[in-house]
Amino acid sequence: MNSRTSAAVHSAETTAFILRIIFILIGIFLLFMLWRLHRTLQTTLGSSVDEVHTHIMHIGSGDFSHPIILKYGNEESVLGWLSETQQKLKELNATNERLKNLYAALSQCNQAIVRSTNESELFPLICRDAIDFGGMKMAWIGMLDPSSDTLTIVNSYGEGTDCLEGFTISTDPSDPNTQGPTGRAFLENRPFWCQDFQNDSLTQTWHKLGEQYGWGSSAALPLTREGKVIGIFSLYAQEKDAFDEAAQKLLEEMAMDISFALDQFSKEKARTTAEKQIQYLANYDELTGLPNRLKLDNRIQYFLSLAKRNDMSFTVMFLDLDHFKTINDTLGHSCGDSLLIEASKRLKTILREEDTIARFGGDEFIILLPNIDVDGATQVAQKLLNTFQHPFYIHEHELCISGSIGIALYPNDGHDFEALYKNADTAMYRAKKEGRNGYCFFTHEMQRHSIRNLELSNALRYALERNQLQLHYQPQFSTQKGIVIGAEALLRWNHPELGSISPSEFIPIAEENGMILSIGEWVLHTAIQTAKEWIDQGYTPILMAVNLSAVQFRAPNLPSLIADILDKVGLPPEYLELELTESIAMDDPQKAINTMNELHAKGIRMSIDDFGTGHSSLSYLKKFKIYKLKIDQSFVRDITIDPEDKAIVSAIISMAKRLGLQTIAEGVETIAQLNYLREQQCDEIQGYHFSKPLPKKAFEEF
């Protein structure tokens, strides 16, 4: 190799070496930069990307069981922000969970109030629900012992109740032991909230127990009866600051509901008896003692379940007494009621123990016969009709009646009670059409509704335009002044061919075919116009009472409609009273409250009709914007001879007065009934003792 070539090789080797050095340096630099970027990213994130991603996924799914552990110096990192966010969301989730639990406890409390009849039934449920539904650690209720001026624990539930045994709290203001949360809540009649149980000086004597049982915060709420504190409701939660503003409002509402229940429990014995009677009436017909519609519904559901499970058949019979209305109209309701009682007794003698007979309303009876075929149903129907072959002796009258029976069979004629009942009803009307005093099986050739209903439904569509509808007015009297202070407008329908048709017969048809709204508007306008005319003619202004149907009351434009009619006619709203039955009001209590509030805001009065025959909740009753309760005539009829009716009427009047409501009794037919109602300080009365419902001109003459 010559020198020139050697120099070239040496130069190339030198260049390659330099390039390797440069490449190595660049590599080291790049590695250093990557290391710096990694450290910077880790510093920003506060941890690895995988760990941050994992925590984000946990938080996003609502899983707070994996706490984020921060290292010193990375509080300002993404991980630090995630840790703070996780804690806030965890606290918010805990707050929401507490409120959810308290709402559930409040709901259970209200249900317990409705179910309970006395303190011993209610208090265990309240304490248990506060734990099981409200998420509390412990709850107890203490009641005042007047003989010792101390609060005694009457019921408790949860962890730590063993420490309450024999525990009492003085209510003497001078006693130092009274200065705790419970004593101060009692003496000052206001709730006390300890948000940090272990560090609150008011709970110092309980700190060891609080630590042992895990009490983080506590509440003491006064319970009142007739405005006076008589007890304390105490709650203990595991968390600190468990009772925020929303929780406090819920618990205060619960305490108020319990206090309302205590007010009701303290009523006189007659009131308690009356409430039991009302509960009885929820399932049984007062007149005959037979199951009513509610009880019947329970039985039919049982039979349906049994039949479906065991592939059995059963029969539904609809029995209606023939010409019963004639007896009622000619001999009076007392005679008609006695006839219903005796007829019920005879019908029951035909049935087996497993059969059910219920009074469905008026002179209608529903009979359920499980596990029976067509032949068996035929034999029973004939036996039922045979019970009417012998006359009834009622009030010195010999009465001969018959019945018409419609029969529907499960499963051929329907798979639920509504279908079976309607088909049996249709068959019953066919039996009446064929001459009465007979029975008829439903067939699928029959129309869905009876011929009678079709006739009435068609005729009703022309009743308004042909002036077949009219209002009669029954006077309402003041028991103290003895003067007419109001009139109830009652709808009548006189058809040229069908004759006088009872509202109880055509109003349901009007509700079904949609005519009730136009008829109801006509009734309102006519009654309001009549009241205005009487004022213009110089009569002393009186209150005009108008009944509302369920469909009317549910109409969203009802308040504005009535206000428009009053405005057009020129009648001040204080002369109009709208009557609503208990069952309609309780169908949707909250909607009823809203509608009543709207009417009340327009100055229109509301009253509850037929009070005592429905299923109203006393807790809702105080929320309804009403000013009057109408005592149903079924309670008035025998108040002079029946101690239970006396107790019911007396209790209703007493309760109404305590709630600031007036009372009116309907169906007053004798001077003895009138005198008793006066003694009980019933405000108003109406009934045949004074006058039957009268046409407009006759009412003016009256």
XYZ file of C-alpha atoms in Angstrom:
702
model
C 0.000 0.000 0.000
C 1.481 3.345 -0.951
C 1.539 6.352 1.280
C -1.270 8.032 -0.544
C -3.567 5.139 -0.114
C -2.543 4.785 3.516
C -3.348 8.415 4.174
C -6.776 8.023 2.588
C -7.561 4.998 4.727
C -6.391 6.776 7.843
C -8.525 9.780 6.991
C -11.606 7.590 6.460
C -11.055 5.804 9.738
C -10.718 9.111 11.536
C -13.923 10.412 9.967
C -15.808 7.234 10.911
C -14.566 7.477 14.479
C -15.694 11.073 14.726
C -19.123 10.173 13.314
C -19.467 7.362 15.861
C -18.630 9.756 18.641
C -21.157 12.260 17.315
C -23.836 9.539 16.988
C -23.169 8.340 20.530
C -23.394 11.896 21.853
C -26.642 12.489 19.950
C -28.031 9.225 21.333
C -27.039 10.186 24.856
C -28.641 13.599 24.339
C -31.858 12.067 23.020
C -31.976 9.622 25.906
C -31.435 12.495 28.297
C -34.258 14.490 26.659
C -36.591 11.501 26.799
C -35.706 11.013 30.451
C -36.419 14.700 31.115
C -39.753 14.505 29.289
C -40.698 11.394 31.248
C -39.802 13.078 34.540
C -41.735 16.209 33.547
C -44.797 14.144 32.550
C -44.627 12.169 35.777
C -44.296 15.382 37.747
C -47.344 16.842 35.948
C -49.403 13.690 36.302
C -48.142 12.911 39.788
C -47.907 9.237 38.856
C -47.680 6.921 35.904
C -50.067 7.265 32.979
C -51.485 3.807 33.681
C -52.162 4.655 37.311
C -53.821 7.980 36.392
C -55.928 6.217 33.751
C -56.984 3.566 36.282
C -58.069 6.207 38.817
C -59.990 8.122 36.140
C -61.875 4.945 35.184
C -62.736 4.252 38.841
C -64.016 7.787 39.412
C -65.953 7.780 36.147
C -67.763 4.581 37.125
C -68.644 5.937 40.569
C -66.269 3.573 42.351
C -64.696 5.454 45.273
C -63.313 2.371 47.016
C -59.776 2.958 45.686
C -58.387 6.045 47.446
C -55.680 8.006 45.643
C -52.515 8.122 47.751
C -50.434 11.244 47.093
C -46.698 11.445 47.597
C -45.127 14.508 49.079
C -44.836 17.280 46.544
C -47.374 16.088 43.964
C -50.450 17.738 45.468
C -50.573 20.164 42.524
C -50.359 17.404 39.931
C -53.134 15.834 37.872
C -53.195 13.031 40.416
C -53.617 15.630 43.150
C -56.552 17.149 41.277
C -58.031 13.685 40.800
C -57.629 13.004 44.505
C -59.453 16.229 45.379
C -62.179 15.500 42.814
C -62.538 11.944 44.097
C -63.003 13.205 47.654
C -65.572 15.824 46.633
C -67.539 13.336 44.553
C -67.353 10.809 47.359
C -68.726 13.375 49.812
C -71.435 14.432 47.356
C -72.362 10.807 46.757
C -72.553 10.214 50.501
C -74.750 13.303 50.931
C -77.087 12.177 48.161
C -77.245 8.693 49.636
C -78.131 10.124 53.057
C -80.909 12.261 51.568
C -82.200 9.293 49.585
C -82.290 7.236 52.759
C -84.039 10.015 54.675
C -86.663 10.362 51.934
C -87.272 6.626 52.186
C -87.516 6.900 55.967
C -89.982 9.790 55.655
C -92.097 7.784 53.230
C -92.070 4.796 55.572
C -92.887 7.100 58.487
C -95.990 8.389 56.699
C -97.042 4.856 55.845
C -96.553 3.868 59.478
C -98.679 6.824 60.591
C -101.488 5.750 58.271
C -101.269 2.130 59.478
C -100.968 2.822 63.200
C -103.763 3.493 65.649
C -101.718 4.324 68.732
C -98.240 5.236 69.949
C -97.227 1.692 70.844
C -97.803 0.657 67.228
C -96.227 3.731 65.667
C -93.035 4.343 67.660
C -91.314 0.976 66.991
C -91.956 1.448 63.281
C -90.552 4.977 63.307
C -87.351 3.928 65.116
C -86.885 0.874 62.927
C -87.486 2.807 59.691
C -84.956 5.461 60.726
C -82.339 2.690 60.851
C -83.450 0.362 58.056
C -84.375 3.087 55.561
C -82.788 6.275 56.911
C -79.294 4.870 57.400
C -79.029 5.996 61.028
C -76.946 4.130 63.608
C -79.505 4.435 66.396
C -82.875 6.058 66.999
C -85.007 6.390 70.097
C -88.170 8.125 71.215
C -88.622 9.446 74.730
C -91.967 10.557 76.146
C -92.684 12.840 79.063
C -93.714 11.179 82.311
C -95.878 13.892 83.915
C -95.582 12.307 87.350
C -91.793 12.782 87.461
C -91.171 15.502 84.845
C -88.701 13.215 83.096
C -88.336 11.851 79.597
C -88.493 8.069 79.528
C -87.263 6.018 76.576
C -90.302 4.184 75.224
C -88.844 2.768 72.009
C -85.392 2.446 70.467
C -83.652 0.635 67.637
C -80.104 0.267 66.329
C -76.597 -0.125 67.720
C -76.162 1.078 71.286
C -79.703 0.691 72.553
C -78.429 -1.373 75.477
C -77.040 1.809 77.030
C -80.551 3.319 77.096
C -81.998 0.796 79.532
C -83.389 2.651 82.526
C -82.184 5.955 81.093
C -84.249 9.078 81.859
C -83.743 12.764 81.138
C -84.938 15.490 83.450
C -87.099 18.275 82.020
C -86.503 20.544 85.007
C -84.866 23.736 83.644
C -82.802 24.065 86.833
C -81.334 20.570 86.496
C -77.829 20.647 84.896
C -78.594 17.355 83.137
C -81.250 19.181 81.135
C -78.644 21.221 79.244
C -77.815 18.470 76.761
C -79.248 18.385 73.212
C -82.284 16.351 74.264
C -83.155 18.491 77.263
C -82.701 21.743 75.383
C -84.723 20.507 72.411
C -87.525 19.665 74.838
C -87.383 22.913 76.823
C -86.916 25.207 73.833
C -89.281 23.311 71.506
C -86.829 23.329 68.614
C -84.510 20.802 66.983
C -80.900 20.492 68.153
C -78.232 19.307 65.732
C -74.790 18.060 66.841
C -72.707 17.859 63.679
C -69.520 16.681 65.480
C -70.692 14.427 68.281
C -67.238 13.606 69.661
C -66.167 17.247 69.964
C -69.431 18.939 70.962
C -69.500 20.097 74.566
C -73.241 19.381 74.787
C -72.573 15.664 74.265
C -69.511 15.400 76.486
C -71.012 12.828 78.857
C -71.774 10.599 75.858
C -68.364 10.809 74.136
C -67.182 7.382 75.274
C -70.391 5.735 74.129
C -70.252 7.708 70.907
C -66.752 6.446 70.234
C -67.770 2.893 71.114
C -70.791 2.841 68.790
C -69.472 5.135 66.069
C -71.731 8.169 66.467
C -70.460 11.048 64.355
C -73.451 13.383 64.662
C -76.851 13.446 66.331
C -80.239 15.137 66.183
C -82.914 15.762 68.791
C -86.358 16.803 67.519
C -89.309 17.731 69.737
C -92.613 15.880 69.381
C -95.764 17.799 70.222
C -99.379 17.126 71.020
C -101.778 20.028 70.549
C -98.786 22.346 70.309
C -97.165 21.243 73.571
C -93.884 19.312 73.649
C -94.462 15.827 75.055
C -91.527 13.868 73.688
C -88.239 13.769 71.793
C -87.187 11.897 68.670
C -83.401 11.338 68.755
C -81.233 10.099 65.899
C -77.543 9.176 65.693
C -75.556 9.028 62.433
C -72.138 7.546 61.759
C -70.816 10.492 59.742
C -69.946 13.937 60.935
C -72.053 16.755 59.472
C -74.745 14.226 58.537
C -77.558 16.720 59.025
C -77.211 19.408 56.372
C -80.023 21.841 55.592
C -81.889 19.420 53.322
C -81.636 16.599 55.862
C -82.822 18.894 58.632
C -85.920 19.861 56.649
C -86.775 16.216 55.989
C -86.374 15.236 59.638
C -88.354 18.261 60.812
C -91.138 17.218 58.438
C -90.963 13.692 59.862
C -91.229 15.068 63.407
C -94.207 17.204 62.384
C -95.903 14.176 60.826
C -95.312 12.168 64.009
C -96.693 15.056 66.062
C -99.765 15.164 63.853
C -100.254 11.451 64.483
C -99.938 12.057 68.236
C -102.688 14.663 67.990
C -104.971 12.097 66.411
C -104.108 9.383 68.937
C -105.108 11.678 71.779
C -108.687 12.092 70.644
C -111.463 10.828 72.814
C -112.413 7.156 72.889
C -115.361 7.783 70.636
C -113.019 9.115 67.977
C -110.920 5.951 68.185
C -114.044 3.856 67.868
C -115.103 5.940 64.901
C -111.768 5.447 63.159
C -112.017 1.699 63.642
C -115.503 1.846 62.217
C -114.243 3.773 59.218
C -111.524 1.172 58.692
C -114.180 -1.502 58.880
C -116.181 0.367 56.267
C -113.142 0.293 54.006
C -113.763 -3.429 53.532
C -117.366 -4.074 54.508
C -120.703 -2.549 53.701
C -122.056 -0.802 56.756
C -125.683 -1.628 56.095
C -125.530 -5.349 55.327
C -122.137 -6.326 56.746
C -121.226 -7.877 53.405
C -117.829 -7.285 51.779
C -117.708 -4.065 49.791
C -115.971 -3.334 46.493
C -112.489 -3.158 47.993
C -112.848 -6.478 49.788
C -114.455 -7.955 46.696
C -111.485 -6.879 44.596
C -109.120 -8.711 46.952
C -111.238 -11.854 46.763
C -111.501 -11.777 42.986
C -107.731 -11.403 42.659
C -107.312 -14.443 44.888
C -109.797 -16.473 42.835
C -108.146 -15.400 39.577
C -104.731 -16.428 40.846
C -106.073 -19.761 42.099
C -107.944 -20.472 38.879
C -104.959 -19.662 36.657
C -102.633 -21.792 38.766
C -104.902 -24.835 38.900
C -106.714 -24.477 35.569
C -110.034 -24.019 37.379
C -113.206 -22.180 36.452
C -115.273 -19.871 38.592
C -118.441 -17.859 38.217
C -119.267 -14.186 38.683
C -122.929 -13.342 39.252
C -124.414 -9.857 39.172
C -127.696 -9.783 41.111
C -129.958 -6.740 41.076
C -133.240 -6.481 42.990
C -136.196 -5.765 40.727
C -138.174 -2.535 41.326
C -136.241 -1.770 44.477
C -136.291 1.946 43.637
C -140.077 1.891 43.785
C -139.975 0.548 47.331
C -137.385 3.138 48.315
C -139.388 5.984 46.815
C -142.765 4.948 48.190
C -141.878 3.575 51.627
C -138.677 5.505 52.325
C -135.017 4.682 52.670
C -135.416 3.142 56.096
C -137.749 0.500 54.733
C -135.516 -0.026 51.714
C -132.452 -0.475 53.896
C -134.211 -3.024 56.078
C -135.218 -4.923 52.968
C -131.601 -4.996 51.776
C -130.470 -6.372 55.130
C -133.036 -9.169 55.108
C -132.398 -9.978 51.453
C -128.660 -10.234 52.190
C -129.319 -12.698 54.993
C -131.383 -14.925 52.731
C -128.852 -14.856 49.928
C -126.004 -15.855 52.254
C -127.865 -18.999 53.342
C -127.637 -20.376 49.797
C -123.887 -20.017 49.413
C -121.008 -22.259 50.449
C -118.328 -21.182 52.892
C -115.819 -20.660 50.085
C -118.240 -18.478 48.093
C -118.320 -14.687 48.386
C -121.257 -12.302 48.212
C -120.615 -8.559 48.249
C -122.847 -5.529 48.109
C -121.738 -3.574 45.082
C -123.888 -0.522 45.692
C -127.581 0.239 46.049
C -129.498 -2.982 45.444
C -126.688 -4.644 43.485
C -124.812 -7.715 44.682
C -121.793 -9.529 43.250
C -121.456 -13.255 43.951
C -118.238 -15.211 43.379
C -118.456 -18.993 43.069
C -115.077 -20.759 42.752
C -114.636 -24.084 40.994
C -118.140 -24.336 39.570
C -119.348 -25.123 36.050
C -122.397 -24.039 34.040
C -124.707 -26.628 35.601
C -123.599 -25.701 39.094
C -124.024 -21.984 38.360
C -127.527 -22.648 37.027
C -128.530 -24.449 40.220
C -127.142 -21.697 42.453
C -128.833 -18.957 40.412
C -132.196 -20.698 40.694
C -131.754 -21.181 44.448
C -130.921 -17.492 44.838
C -134.077 -16.515 42.971
C -136.127 -18.974 45.036
C -135.161 -17.123 48.222
C -137.411 -14.284 47.028
C -140.484 -16.504 46.624
C -141.556 -15.778 50.172
C -142.523 -12.197 51.074
C -140.480 -9.952 53.343
C -142.152 -8.363 56.353
C -140.597 -4.930 56.784
C -142.010 -2.232 59.070
C -145.456 -3.829 59.017
C -145.339 -4.014 55.223
C -145.511 -7.250 53.281
C -143.076 -6.843 50.423
C -142.720 -9.197 47.485
C -139.626 -8.672 45.398
C -137.648 -10.577 42.823
C -134.158 -10.416 41.424
C -132.418 -10.470 38.085
C -129.097 -12.268 37.755
C -126.408 -12.002 35.113
C -123.778 -14.745 34.964
C -120.258 -14.683 33.511
C -117.857 -17.630 33.581
C -114.079 -17.594 33.833
C -112.210 -18.043 31.536
C -114.748 -18.138 28.680
C -116.277 -14.720 29.401
C -113.218 -12.826 30.589
C -109.769 -13.133 32.096
C -109.984 -10.322 34.649
C -112.585 -8.970 37.028
C -113.403 -5.917 34.936
C -114.344 -8.034 31.938
C -116.229 -10.598 34.021
C -118.112 -7.910 35.954
C -119.095 -5.986 32.815
C -120.242 -9.128 31.060
C -122.242 -10.266 34.093
C -123.759 -6.764 34.246
C -124.698 -6.986 30.573
C -126.278 -10.393 31.139
C -128.203 -9.040 34.146
C -129.744 -6.257 32.047
C -130.710 -8.854 29.462
C -132.456 -10.806 32.249
C -134.354 -7.644 33.213
C -135.295 -6.997 29.608
C -136.632 -10.521 29.316
C -139.081 -9.962 32.158
C -137.040 -9.857 35.360
C -137.132 -12.528 38.088
C -134.714 -14.674 36.106
C -131.117 -15.282 35.229
C -129.174 -15.014 32.022
C -125.740 -16.278 31.025
C -123.522 -13.896 29.130
C -123.063 -14.734 25.478
C -120.650 -13.172 23.038
C -123.563 -12.091 20.849
C -124.605 -9.626 23.527
C -123.483 -6.069 23.209
C -120.643 -4.849 25.421
C -123.097 -2.725 27.338
C -126.682 -3.446 28.244
C -129.582 -2.253 26.135
C -130.560 0.081 28.944
C -127.147 1.728 28.956
C -127.218 2.135 25.202
C -130.642 3.773 25.372
C -129.558 6.148 28.101
C -126.252 6.927 26.428
C -127.967 7.832 23.165
C -130.730 9.803 24.859
C -128.274 11.669 27.061
C -126.571 13.199 24.022
C -129.727 15.193 23.312
C -130.810 15.878 26.888
C -129.146 19.295 27.096
C -130.312 20.696 23.776
C -133.854 19.420 24.380
C -134.021 20.974 27.870
C -134.623 17.646 29.597
C -132.163 18.415 32.394
C -133.098 20.589 35.338
C -131.790 21.434 38.768
C -133.592 20.929 42.045
C -132.414 22.695 45.172
C -132.422 21.274 48.690
C -132.273 23.879 51.475
C -129.413 23.901 53.974
C -130.110 25.280 57.448
C -128.031 26.809 60.209
C -128.523 24.786 63.397
C -127.955 27.842 65.552
C -129.945 30.472 63.643
C -132.593 28.158 62.218
C -132.558 29.898 58.839
C -131.764 28.842 55.288
C -128.118 29.640 54.622
C -127.542 27.578 51.504
C -128.900 25.265 48.842
C -127.461 22.169 47.209
C -128.041 22.003 43.456
C -129.096 18.469 42.468
C -129.322 17.346 38.846
C -132.531 15.739 37.543
C -133.290 14.187 34.138
C -136.863 13.752 32.956
C -137.066 11.977 29.606
C -140.412 12.014 27.749
C -140.237 8.254 27.153
C -137.781 6.868 29.692
C -139.247 8.900 32.540
C -137.358 10.219 35.550
C -133.836 8.810 35.542
C -131.707 8.745 38.674
C -128.395 10.636 38.604
C -126.724 7.524 39.997
C -127.753 5.799 36.774
C -126.985 8.406 34.116
C -123.989 10.221 35.632
C -121.690 7.157 35.228
C -122.875 6.877 31.618
C -122.140 10.563 31.074
C -118.652 10.047 32.491
C -118.114 7.097 30.181
C -119.362 8.707 26.950
C -117.717 12.089 27.576
C -120.920 14.071 28.148
C -120.125 14.813 31.791
C -117.990 17.879 31.038
C -120.687 19.669 29.042
C -123.390 18.608 31.525
C -121.195 19.667 34.429
C -120.560 23.067 32.854
C -124.313 23.494 32.332
C -124.973 22.606 35.978
C -122.369 25.103 37.182
C -123.669 27.890 34.955
C -127.323 27.227 35.835
C -126.701 27.019 39.585
C -124.532 30.161 39.593
C -127.085 32.015 37.451
C -129.878 30.975 39.835
C -127.933 32.180 42.871
C -127.344 35.554 41.172
C -131.022 35.863 40.210
C -132.109 35.248 43.793
C -129.798 38.011 44.990
C -131.086 40.364 42.277
C -134.683 39.538 43.279
C -133.976 40.687 46.824
C -133.616 37.335 48.545
C -131.048 37.104 51.314
C -127.822 35.848 49.677
C -127.228 32.163 50.362
C -124.499 29.702 49.494
C -124.997 27.606 46.346
C -123.455 24.127 46.678
C -122.621 22.226 43.476
C -121.298 18.660 43.272
C -118.292 17.868 41.088
C -117.799 14.552 39.336
C -114.437 12.830 39.161
C -114.008 13.701 35.477
C -114.830 17.362 36.114
C -112.390 17.635 38.990
C -109.608 16.102 36.933
C -110.153 18.589 34.080
C -107.142 20.957 34.016
C -109.272 23.991 33.100
C -111.750 23.592 35.993
C -110.531 26.587 38.087
C -110.451 28.958 35.111
C -113.819 27.671 33.836
C -115.556 28.349 37.154
C -113.880 31.746 37.484
C -115.079 32.688 33.978
C -118.670 31.660 34.759
C -118.654 33.616 38.024
C -117.259 36.645 36.216
C -119.782 36.495 33.363
C -122.765 35.957 35.666
C -121.516 38.465 38.229
C -121.810 36.254 41.307
C -119.190 36.852 44.025
C -117.176 33.637 44.530
C -117.976 33.513 48.257
C -121.540 32.439 47.383
C -120.372 29.283 45.560
C -119.358 26.037 47.243
C -117.991 23.022 45.358
C -118.605 19.584 46.887
C -116.100 16.796 46.298
C -116.322 13.231 47.619
C -113.505 11.709 49.671
C -112.802 9.034 47.076
C -112.322 11.584 44.284
C -110.008 13.722 46.415
C -107.893 10.711 47.429
C -107.642 9.278 43.907
C -104.678 11.600 43.308
C -104.077 13.577 46.527
C -101.317 15.815 45.213
C -103.291 16.797 42.117
C -106.310 17.407 44.354
C -104.206 19.710 46.539
C -103.025 21.661 43.486
C -106.541 22.071 42.093
C -107.929 23.071 45.496
C -105.164 25.635 45.890
C -106.078 27.174 42.530
C -109.764 27.333 43.440
C -108.954 28.703 46.887
C -106.812 31.429 45.327
C -109.834 32.492 43.276
C -111.972 32.736 46.426
C -113.999 29.588 45.691
C -114.911 27.365 48.639
C -114.508 23.600 48.711
C -116.127 20.973 50.938
C -115.716 17.203 51.302
C -118.978 15.364 50.583
C -120.039 12.019 52.120
C -117.262 12.291 54.707
C -116.561 9.042 56.537
C -117.417 6.735 53.631
C -114.127 7.056 51.736
C -110.511 6.409 52.627
C -109.024 9.848 53.196
C -105.728 10.191 55.019
C -105.825 12.570 57.956
C -102.384 13.830 57.009
C -103.784 14.870 53.618
C -106.987 16.250 55.099
C -105.099 19.066 56.786
C -103.443 19.939 53.448
C -106.695 20.185 51.494
C -108.000 23.740 51.044
C -111.476 22.957 52.355
C -113.666 24.656 54.889
C -116.464 22.177 55.443
C -117.090 18.432 55.938
C -120.438 16.945 54.961
C -121.349 14.034 57.240
C -122.790 11.212 55.168
C -126.437 10.346 55.721
C -125.518 6.722 56.439
C -124.120 7.911 59.786
C -126.979 10.345 60.448
C -129.776 7.867 59.852
C -129.428 5.945 63.138
C -127.658 8.442 65.398
C -130.567 8.409 67.830
C -130.417 4.642 68.343
C -126.969 3.435 67.295
C -124.099 4.222 69.715
C -121.497 3.621 67.011
C -123.109 6.119 64.634
C -123.304 8.598 67.506
C -119.618 8.137 68.182
C -118.699 8.541 64.515
C -120.734 11.727 64.068
C -119.450 13.182 67.332
C -115.861 12.364 66.379
C -116.173 13.917 62.923
C -117.627 17.133 64.368
C -114.959 17.278 67.069
C -112.157 16.639 64.581
C -113.542 19.274 62.192
C -113.629 21.896 64.925
C -110.037 21.146 65.884
C -109.043 21.573 62.249
C -111.035 24.798 61.956
C -113.634 23.277 59.613
C -117.413 23.615 59.548
C -119.721 20.594 59.420
C -123.011 19.903 57.693
C -125.100 16.761 58.148
C -127.190 15.418 55.281
C -130.164 13.085 55.438
C -131.742 14.663 58.535
C -135.290 13.309 58.619
C -136.427 13.534 62.260
C -136.494 16.090 65.058
C -134.520 13.667 67.240
C -131.686 13.622 64.706
C -131.794 17.407 64.538
C -131.639 17.788 68.315
C -128.653 15.445 68.618
C -126.762 17.286 65.885
C -127.464 20.583 67.622
C -126.150 19.179 70.888
C -122.943 18.136 69.128
C -122.658 21.651 67.636
C -122.967 20.585 64.023
C -123.031 23.865 62.087
C -125.506 23.064 59.294
C -128.058 20.447 58.300
C -130.137 19.395 55.321
C -132.658 16.652 54.764
C -136.277 15.671 54.302
C -137.131 16.838 57.833
C -137.123 20.326 56.351
C -137.585 19.822 52.642
C -136.910 17.476 49.777
C -135.008 18.875 46.768
C -137.285 21.431 45.080
C -137.530 22.926 41.600
C -136.454 26.551 41.356
C -139.917 28.098 41.692
C -140.902 25.793 44.535
C -137.655 26.618 46.331
C -138.372 30.329 46.003
C -141.826 29.791 47.502
C -140.271 27.711 50.269
